Amino acid sequence: MTSANSNNKLSDVFKQPKVVWAIFFAAVASFMGLGLVDPILPVISEQLGASKTEVALLFTTYSGVMAVAMLITDVISNKLGIKRTLLIGVVIIAIFSGLSGLSNDVWTIIFLRLGWGLGNALFVAVALTAIVNFSGGGQHGSIILYETAVGLGFSTGPLLGGILGGMSWKFPFFGVGILMLIGFVLLLVLLPSSDIIESQNNKENSKENNKENSKENSKANKKSYKKKSLLDPFRLMGKRHVSVLGIFGFLYNFGFFTLFAYSPFVLGLNAEGIGLVFVGWGVLVALSSVFMAPKIRNRFGTFNSIYYVLSLLVILLFIMGIFTSNIPVLVMCIILSGILMGNVNTLLTTAMIKIGGDDRSTTSAAYNFIRFIGSAIAPILATIIGERIAPNLPFISGGLFVLVAIIFLYLNRKYIPAVDEVFEKFEENIFLVKDFMVKEVIKIKASTNIEDVLEIFDENKINGVPVVDENNKIIDIITSGDIIRYLVPKEEAHDLFYSIYVEEESEQDILNKKINGTANDIIKQNKKKLFTLNEIDTFEKAMNIISTHHFKIIPVLSQNNEVIGIISRGEINNTLINMSLKGKSKIVQSKT
């Protein structure tokens, strides 16, 4: 049996179902909302007669609302479910970005950015969780995909802002509104309906598979259905490792947003020029998230990598502070910083997900609340310092904040769990569906007679088969239980058969008529939801679906929805036994 490579093959990371790409597209458009403002900051300041400090409030209000909203988004998503939360967030972003484009006063735009930040908070609160839930690339691969979306959003945002901002500062706002509406349609059509109870069930069941059935587990199950409270993020902040990483993120964001929000004012370029600079920066953020972050983590460890990378960022910010009047040096430093920030963002996100607890959304809310406060303060503080003291001082202070972040994290390292050990246990023990699925699959057509299906079950000693069309694409799956429920639609099967053979001859005729039917007749009566797997889905995902929904078999599909394999309870059991014999029984315990 083959284990997944810890580096996560890029081909596996990017082989995703359509629903993941819909979330990915919406995430790119969402993060564009932050980057598109960058190129038009000087233009807004000039054309609306606003000071640099007033224009910096576009970032401050946006990030400030996101920070506060993170405290309530977890409760909202708990009540509404992933799909509705994503859709509401996307709609709010579209509305407030469009209204910003219709405004002619900087304070009106500042106010509208409050609503925009709320929409983005709702989206960000569940976007990563949604990608993890629906992705086939594993948890670490999902994080890489999410950070890629962040990087692309940061890169295409300035591009859109620069191109459209060269025509009018209003156009970038309209552009984001249109993109978010497209994202809304994609999510509405492609995202399956889901609720928070099912989401929590899946999380809880991954743990229950390695535990004995006991009263304690029963209590734990009841606990998992408990409604979330507004106090939950604060309780998590009380955990030292969460607060340490949150404060670290707070300090790091001072450096990040000093560079991101203040540098456009001192570049001395037009909207198109600023846009191109930050396109280069954003592209490197995306590329380093995918290609570099996993490699340097494997070589140096998560937090050692963060120390090394951020030390280089401190040097870059100091160089920008020394050579503020040298435009080529500023441009080079901004673009190169994309490599460093892409690595840090991915390393931090992955570490937070791994050690922050089982509830990813609450962990994200607590962590993001702390760090987004830094995102809100940094732009306004940097601009005030640059306007009132010296234009180079914001870069120096930003570098000092990042330096303090490194020292703070190092001094508090004892409070942070050994995240790399978690990675090793998790990644060494990952098995993909393609590693243990049955590849020689017996399939039937919808027109196959029920009698023939029963003979197939008996001859091959199986309990279910996938039903496919002429192109080998999945229609449904039929099990022996489905056939019994179709033939015997009463309370107890043995009672009906007794009445057929002993008392009611007419029911024998009914049974004869039904058994001469086809698989399509069973499908029409079958109301259960069809669950499928991709060959690059993980073993734990397959186990979660089977244990949660009590399925006997699950079809494995290619990217074109063609049936290429099947997973049954037998394969799950055999895989668990093999893993146990090889000392790999801790795979389920490593799931977060």
C-alpha positions as a printed Julia matrix, in Angstrom:
592×3 Matrix{Float64}:
   0.0     0.0     0.0
   1.35    3.44   -0.93
   1.47    6.31    1.51
   1.04    9.9     0.43
   4.14   11.95    0.05
   4.46   14.61    2.71
   5.02   17.24    0.09
   1.57   16.74   -1.39
   1.93   16.27   -5.12
   0.75   19.37   -6.92
  -1.22   17.23   -9.31
  -3.19   15.89   -6.34
  -3.63   19.29   -4.7
  -5.17   20.79   -7.83
  -7.32   17.8    -8.82
 -10.47   19.03   -7.14
 -14.22   18.73   -7.69
 -16.09   21.67   -9.18
 -17.47   22.78   -5.82
 -13.93   23.4    -4.51
 -13.1    25.51   -7.56
 -16.28   27.52   -7.0
 -15.15   28.31   -3.44
 -11.64   28.96   -4.76
 -12.93   31.49   -7.31
 -15.02   33.26   -4.68
 -12.0    33.34   -2.33
  -9.84   34.93   -5.01
 -12.5    37.56   -5.67
 -12.93   38.13   -1.94
  -9.24   38.79   -1.31
  -9.1    40.98   -4.39
 -11.14   43.44   -2.33
  -8.07   44.1    -0.2
  -5.57   44.42   -3.02
  -7.59   46.46   -5.49
  -7.58   49.5    -3.19
  -3.78   49.69   -3.17
  -3.18   51.17   -6.65
  -5.97   53.73   -6.31
  -5.07   55.05   -2.85
  -3.15   58.07   -4.24
  -5.86   58.6    -6.87
  -8.65   58.62   -4.27
  -6.61   60.97   -2.11
  -6.07   63.36   -5.01
  -9.48   63.25   -6.69
 -11.58   63.28   -3.51
  -9.38   65.79   -1.71
  -8.69   63.37    1.14
  -5.6    63.19    3.31
  -3.41   60.1     3.32
  -4.62   59.33    6.83
  -8.26   59.46    5.72
  -7.53   57.17    2.78
  -5.69   54.74    5.09
  -8.96   54.38    7.0
 -10.2    52.33    4.03
  -7.93   49.56    5.33
  -8.48   50.28    9.02
 -12.28   50.15    8.95
 -12.24   47.07    6.72
  -9.84   45.1     8.93
 -11.33   46.44   12.17
 -14.81   45.21   11.3
 -13.36   41.87   10.19
 -11.66   41.51   13.57
 -14.81   42.23   15.58
 -17.04   40.25   13.22
 -14.86   37.18   13.71
 -16.36   36.92   17.21
 -19.88   36.42   15.82
 -19.28   34.71   12.47
 -18.72   31.36   14.16
 -22.14   31.5    15.82
 -23.75   32.71   12.59
 -22.18   29.94   10.51
 -23.21   27.43   13.17
 -26.84   28.45   12.75
 -26.88   28.98    8.99
 -24.48   26.29    7.8
 -21.54   26.62    5.43
 -23.44   27.25    2.21
 -25.73   29.99    3.46
 -22.89   31.72    5.31
 -20.74   31.76    2.18
 -23.59   33.03    0.03
 -24.56   35.8     2.46
 -20.93   36.89    2.78
 -20.5    37.02   -1.0
 -23.72   39.01   -1.49
 -22.76   41.55    1.18
 -19.35   42.07   -0.45
 -20.98   42.54   -3.87
 -23.49   45.08   -2.54
 -21.05   47.22   -0.57
 -18.34   47.16   -3.24
 -20.91   48.32   -5.79
 -22.15   51.08   -3.48
 -18.55   52.19   -2.92
 -18.2    52.7    -6.65
 -21.32   54.9    -6.65
 -19.96   57.15   -3.89
 -18.28   60.53   -4.33
 -17.05   61.14   -0.79
 -14.16   59.42    0.97
 -16.03   59.15    4.29
 -18.95   57.45    2.56
 -16.54   54.88    1.14
 -14.94   54.46    4.56
 -18.38   53.75    6.01
 -19.23   51.31    3.21
 -15.97   49.46    3.82
 -17.46   48.52    7.21
 -20.15   46.5     5.45
 -17.61   45.12    3.01
 -15.46   43.92    5.92
 -18.46   42.2     7.52
 -19.18   40.3     4.31
 -15.56   39.29    3.97
 -15.48   38.13    7.6
 -18.47   35.85    7.0
 -16.82   34.41    3.91
 -13.34   33.97    5.4
 -14.77   32.39    8.56
 -15.94   29.28    6.68
 -14.08   29.33    3.33
 -11.1    27.29    4.55
 -13.36   24.85    6.4
 -15.47   24.45    3.25
 -12.43   23.74    1.09
 -11.14   21.18    3.63
 -14.56   19.49    3.76
 -15.03   19.2     0.0
 -11.42   18.87   -1.1
  -9.79   15.64   -2.17
  -6.22   16.76   -1.52
  -6.09   16.26    2.23
  -6.01   18.93    4.91
  -2.52   20.22    4.15
  -3.27   20.28    0.42
  -6.47   22.21    1.14
  -4.5    24.84    3.04
  -2.09   25.18    0.12
  -5.07   25.62   -2.2
  -6.61   28.23    0.11
  -3.37   30.19    0.42
  -3.03   30.04   -3.37
  -6.44   31.7    -3.61
  -5.24   34.34   -1.14
  -2.12   34.97   -3.22
  -4.05   35.17   -6.48
  -6.53   37.54   -4.88
  -3.7    39.76   -3.66
  -2.08   39.71   -7.13
  -5.15   40.12   -9.34
  -6.63   42.74   -7.0
  -3.87   45.28   -7.69
  -3.95   44.33  -11.39
  -7.67   45.03  -11.57
  -7.22   48.14   -9.45
  -4.4    49.4   -11.64
  -6.06   48.77  -15.01
  -9.54   49.94  -14.08
  -8.24   52.6   -11.7
  -6.37   54.19  -14.61
  -9.78   54.88  -16.16
 -11.62   55.81  -12.98
 -11.13   55.05   -9.31
 -14.75   53.86   -9.26
 -14.31   51.02  -11.73
 -12.3    48.64   -9.49
 -15.15   48.66   -6.96
 -17.66   47.76   -9.67
 -15.31   45.06  -10.93
 -15.18   43.29   -7.57
 -18.96   43.54   -7.26
 -19.43   41.79  -10.59
 -16.89   39.07   -9.75
 -18.58   38.4    -6.41
 -21.95   38.04   -8.14
 -20.38   35.46  -10.46
 -19.01   33.71   -7.37
 -22.48   33.79   -5.83
 -23.99   32.0    -8.84
 -21.23   29.37   -8.84
 -21.64   28.68   -5.13
 -25.42   28.61   -5.4
 -25.33   26.05   -8.21
 -22.34   23.89   -7.25
 -22.2    23.93   -3.46
 -24.29   21.1    -1.98
 -26.71   22.02    0.77
 -25.26   21.31    4.2
 -25.94   22.18    7.81
 -23.74   22.6    10.81
 -24.94   19.43   12.53
 -23.73   17.24    9.7
 -20.43   19.12    9.64
 -19.93   18.51   13.33
 -20.99   14.89   12.93
 -18.22   14.33   10.39
 -15.62   15.85   12.69
 -16.74   13.91   15.71
 -17.04   10.59   13.9
 -13.42   10.71   12.79
 -12.48   10.39   16.45
 -15.13    7.9    17.42
 -13.8     5.3    15.0
 -10.77    4.71   17.22
 -12.75    4.61   20.46
 -14.86    1.92   22.06
 -18.57    2.54   22.29
 -19.13    3.76   25.8
 -21.26    6.09   27.85
 -18.52    8.66   27.7
 -18.67    8.64   23.91
 -22.41    9.04   24.05
 -21.99   12.11   26.22
 -19.36   13.42   23.83
 -21.78   13.01   20.95
 -24.46   14.98   22.73
 -21.91   17.63   23.5
 -21.01   17.99   19.83
 -24.54   19.09   19.01
 -24.41   21.91   21.57
 -25.04   25.29   20.05
 -22.04   27.53   19.85
 -21.71   30.56   22.08
 -20.31   34.03   21.5
 -17.95   33.25   24.36
 -16.34   30.27   22.58
 -13.63   32.33   20.78
 -12.74   34.03   24.08
 -12.43   30.65   25.77
 -10.04   29.54   23.05
  -8.03   32.74   23.46
  -7.48   31.63   27.04
  -5.44   28.71   25.71
  -1.83   29.81   25.73
  -0.84   28.41   22.34
  -3.79   30.12   20.6
  -3.11   33.47   22.26
   0.62   33.21   21.53
   0.07   32.62   17.81
  -2.66   35.29   17.75
  -0.39   37.93   19.32
   2.4    36.85   16.98
   0.02   37.35   14.03
  -0.94   40.74   15.46
   2.71   41.89   15.5
   3.52   40.35   12.12
   0.54   42.1    10.51
   2.03   45.45   11.48
   4.9    44.76    9.12
   2.64   43.22    6.48
   0.16   46.09    6.31
   2.77   48.79    6.67
   4.29   47.54    3.45
   0.96   46.81    1.81
  -1.05   49.92    2.74
   1.58   52.63    3.18
   4.07   51.99    0.36
   1.7    53.15   -2.46
   1.94   56.68   -1.05
   5.73   56.84   -1.4
   6.2    54.92   -4.66
   5.39   57.98   -6.75
   3.77   55.86   -9.48
   0.37   56.1   -11.17
  -2.4    53.55  -10.62
  -1.16   51.24  -13.38
   2.4    51.33  -12.08
   1.4    50.58   -8.49
  -0.87   47.81   -9.76
   1.97   46.13  -11.67
   4.29   46.29   -8.65
   1.76   44.55   -6.44
   0.88   42.06   -9.16
   4.49   40.9    -9.0
   4.26   40.82   -5.22
   1.01   38.81   -5.25
   2.22   36.3    -7.82
   5.2    35.52   -5.59
   2.86   35.2    -2.6
   0.87   32.55   -4.5
   3.89   30.69   -5.89
   5.78   30.58   -2.59
   2.64   29.32   -0.8
   2.45   26.34   -3.14
   6.06   25.52   -3.99
   8.24   26.79   -1.14
   6.33   26.65    2.15
   5.97   22.83    2.27
   9.63   22.32    1.36
  11.16   24.7     3.88
   8.85   23.33    6.59
  10.04   19.8     5.85
  13.67   20.9     5.93
  13.79   23.32    8.85
  10.54   22.76   10.76
   7.54   25.08   10.94
   8.66   27.64   13.49
  12.34   27.62   12.56
  11.2    28.4     9.01
   9.1    31.29   10.31
  12.11   32.68   12.25
  14.35   32.54    9.17
  11.8    33.95    6.73
  10.69   36.81    8.97
  14.3    37.74    9.71
  14.68   38.36    5.98
  11.47   40.43    6.03
  12.9    42.59    8.83
  15.97   43.22    6.68
  13.81   44.16    3.67
  11.7    46.6     5.71
  14.85   48.23    7.12
  16.24   48.57    3.59
  12.97   50.22    2.52
  13.27   52.56    5.49
  16.83   53.54    4.54
  16.23   53.88    0.79
  12.67   55.26    0.83
  13.46   57.86   -1.82
  14.96   55.27   -4.18
  11.97   54.0    -6.18
  13.72   51.0    -7.87
  14.9    49.72   -4.47
  11.38   50.09   -3.03
   9.86   48.25   -5.99
  12.38   45.41   -5.71
  11.84   45.05   -1.95
   8.02   45.05   -2.28
   8.07   42.35   -4.95
  10.62   40.17   -3.11
   8.63   40.44    0.12
   5.87   38.45   -1.61
   8.07   35.33   -1.36
   8.52   35.81    2.38
   4.9    36.67    3.14
   3.54   33.76    1.09
   5.67   31.33    3.09
   4.75   32.82    6.46
   1.02   32.94    5.68
   0.93   29.25    4.73
   3.1    28.13    7.65
   1.02   30.09   10.15
  -2.35   28.97    8.78
  -1.31   25.33    8.72
   0.15   25.46   12.23
  -2.96   27.15   13.61
  -5.26   24.56   12.07
  -3.11   21.71   13.39
  -2.73   22.76   17.01
  -5.72   25.03   17.56
  -8.25   22.32   18.43
 -10.84   20.17   16.74
 -13.19   23.05   15.91
 -11.5    24.79   13.01
 -14.05   27.59   12.68
 -13.88   28.64   16.35
 -10.09   28.43   16.3
 -10.04   30.59   13.17
 -12.37   33.12   14.83
 -10.16   33.47   17.92
  -6.91   33.65   15.97
  -8.19   36.06   13.32
  -9.76   38.39   15.9
  -6.36   38.99   17.49
  -4.33   39.3    14.31
  -6.84   41.45   12.4
  -6.6    44.07   15.13
  -3.0    44.51   13.98
  -4.25   44.76   10.4
  -6.59   47.57   11.45
  -4.07   49.6    13.45
  -1.03   49.3    11.17
  -2.26   51.3     8.09
  -3.48   54.3    10.06
  -0.45   54.29   12.39
   2.01   54.03    9.49
   0.32   56.84    7.58
   0.23   59.16   10.61
   3.92   58.5    11.29
   4.78   59.03    7.62
   2.79   62.28    7.32
   3.7    63.88   10.62
   7.21   62.63   11.4
   9.16   61.18    8.45
   8.15   59.22    5.31
  10.75   56.5     5.92
   9.9    55.86    9.57
   6.85   53.6     8.95
   9.08   50.99    7.29
  11.54   51.09   10.18
   8.73   50.73   12.72
   7.17   47.94   10.65
  10.49   46.08   10.7
  10.74   46.55   14.46
   7.25   45.11   14.95
   8.21   42.03   12.93
  11.44   41.7    14.93
   9.43   41.84   18.17
   7.11   39.18   16.7
  10.08   36.84   16.14
  11.42   37.4    19.66
   7.95   36.98   21.19
   7.34   33.69   19.39
  10.77   32.36   20.35
  10.37   33.26   24.03
   6.94   31.58   24.16
   7.86   28.51   22.11
   7.45   26.25   25.15
   3.71   26.93   25.15
   3.28   25.78   21.55
   2.77   22.03   20.9
   5.28   20.21   18.71
   3.39   20.97   15.52
   5.94   19.22   13.3
   5.38   15.97   15.21
   1.69   16.34   14.45
   2.57   16.8    10.78
   4.79   13.75   10.74
   2.19   11.53   12.36
  -0.49   12.88   10.06
   1.37   12.86    6.78
   3.24    9.58    7.23
  -0.06    7.82    7.84
  -2.19    9.33    5.11
  -3.68    6.83    2.71
  -5.53    7.86   -0.37
  -8.64    6.16   -1.69
  -6.77    5.03   -4.79
  -4.44    3.03   -2.53
  -7.1     0.65   -1.23
 -10.19    0.9    -3.45
 -11.46   -2.07   -5.46
 -10.62   -1.24   -9.06
 -12.41   -4.14  -10.77
 -15.96   -2.92  -10.31
 -19.12   -4.75  -11.31
 -21.55   -2.16  -12.7
 -25.11   -2.31  -13.93
 -27.37   -0.14  -16.1
 -30.61    1.43  -14.98
 -32.45   -1.03  -17.27
 -30.99   -4.12  -15.53
 -33.69   -6.43  -14.11
 -33.89   -6.76  -10.34
 -33.66  -10.55  -10.6
 -30.39  -10.15  -12.5
 -29.08   -7.76   -9.84
 -29.85  -10.32   -7.12
 -28.02  -13.01   -9.09
 -25.0   -10.68   -9.43
 -25.03  -10.16   -5.66
 -25.22  -13.9    -5.01
 -22.61  -15.0    -7.57
 -20.04  -12.36   -6.59
 -20.77  -12.32   -2.84
 -21.3    -8.55   -2.84
 -23.92   -6.26   -1.28
 -24.1    -3.39   -3.76
 -23.29   -2.14   -7.23
 -23.06    1.27   -8.9
 -25.61    2.11  -11.59
 -24.04    3.86  -14.58
 -25.19    5.29  -17.9
 -23.84    4.48  -21.35
 -20.78    6.69  -20.72
 -19.88    4.9   -17.46
 -20.98    7.96  -15.45
 -22.61    7.43  -12.08
 -26.39    7.51  -11.74
 -26.85    5.99   -8.32
 -25.86    3.0    -6.24
 -28.06    0.01   -5.34
 -27.5    -2.24   -2.34
 -29.22   -5.36   -1.1
 -30.95   -3.19    1.49
 -32.39   -0.95   -1.24
 -33.84   -3.99   -3.0
 -35.4    -5.31    0.21
 -36.95   -1.92    0.96
 -38.32   -1.79   -2.57
 -39.77   -5.29   -2.51
 -40.95   -5.18    1.1
 -42.24   -1.69    1.89
 -43.67   -2.6     5.33
 -42.43   -2.55    8.91
 -40.7    -5.91    9.23
 -39.52   -8.04    6.33
 -40.09  -11.39    8.04
 -43.7   -10.45    8.88
 -44.49   -9.63    5.27
 -42.87  -12.77    3.92
 -44.85  -14.77    6.46
 -48.07  -13.12    5.27
 -47.11  -13.72    1.62
 -46.5   -17.42    1.99
 -49.07  -18.25    4.66
 -51.94  -15.77    4.55
 -52.16  -13.35    1.62
 -51.63  -14.8    -1.82
 -52.34  -11.41   -3.44
 -49.19   -9.97   -1.93
 -47.23  -12.73   -3.63
 -48.47  -11.33   -6.94
 -47.32   -7.87   -5.92
 -43.9    -9.22   -5.06
 -43.66  -11.07   -8.38
 -44.55   -7.89  -10.23
 -41.95   -5.85   -8.38
 -39.16   -8.35   -8.77
 -39.67   -8.18  -12.54
 -38.92   -4.49  -12.39
 -35.6    -2.78  -13.14
 -32.9    -0.99  -11.25
 -34.45    2.28  -12.37
 -37.6     1.47  -10.38
 -35.51    1.15   -7.23
 -33.69    4.4    -7.99
 -36.98    6.27   -8.31
 -38.03    5.05   -4.86
 -34.61    5.53   -3.32
 -34.55    8.89   -1.54
 -31.15    8.68    0.16
 -28.41   11.11   -0.87
 -25.67    9.74   -3.09
 -22.18   10.16   -1.64
 -19.12    9.58   -3.79
 -15.35    9.72   -3.39
 -12.48   10.84   -5.59
  -9.41    8.64   -5.95
  -7.29   11.33   -4.22
  -9.61   11.65   -1.23
  -8.12   10.49    2.06
  -8.8     7.29    3.95
 -10.29    9.23    6.85
 -12.77   10.98    4.55
 -13.97    7.61    3.26
 -14.25    6.31    6.82
 -16.18    9.41    7.93
 -18.79    9.01    5.19
 -19.29    5.3     5.78
 -19.5     5.64    9.56
 -21.67    8.75    9.57
 -24.23    7.63    6.99
 -24.0     3.86    7.55
 -23.29    3.08    3.91
 -22.06   -0.34    2.84
 -20.3     0.86   -0.3
 -19.28    4.16   -1.89
 -18.41    4.6    -5.58
 -15.08    6.22   -6.49
 -15.27    8.63   -9.42
 -12.83   10.2   -11.81
 -12.85   13.94  -12.52
 -15.41   13.2   -15.28
 -17.79   11.39  -12.88
 -16.89    8.01  -14.35
 -16.86    5.07  -11.94
 -13.27    3.85  -11.53
 -13.51    2.0    -8.23
 -15.51    1.23   -5.14
 -14.98    1.36   -1.37
 -16.81   -0.94    1.03
 -16.76   -1.52    4.77
 -14.52   -4.5     4.07
 -11.84   -2.3     2.48
 -12.07    0.1     5.43
 -11.66   -2.75    7.93
  -8.78   -4.35    6.02
  -6.99   -1.01    5.75
  -7.35   -0.4     9.48
  -5.92   -3.86   10.2
  -2.98   -3.31    7.83
  -2.27    0.09    9.36
  -2.42   -1.38   12.86
   0.0    -4.17   11.92
   2.41   -1.58   10.55
   2.17    0.56   13.63
   0.03    3.15   11.89
  -3.1     2.95   13.94
  -2.83    6.6    15.01
  -3.98    8.01   11.7
  -7.41    8.93   12.98
  -6.03   10.53   16.13
  -3.95   12.88   14.0
  -7.02   14.42   12.38
  -7.87   17.9    13.54
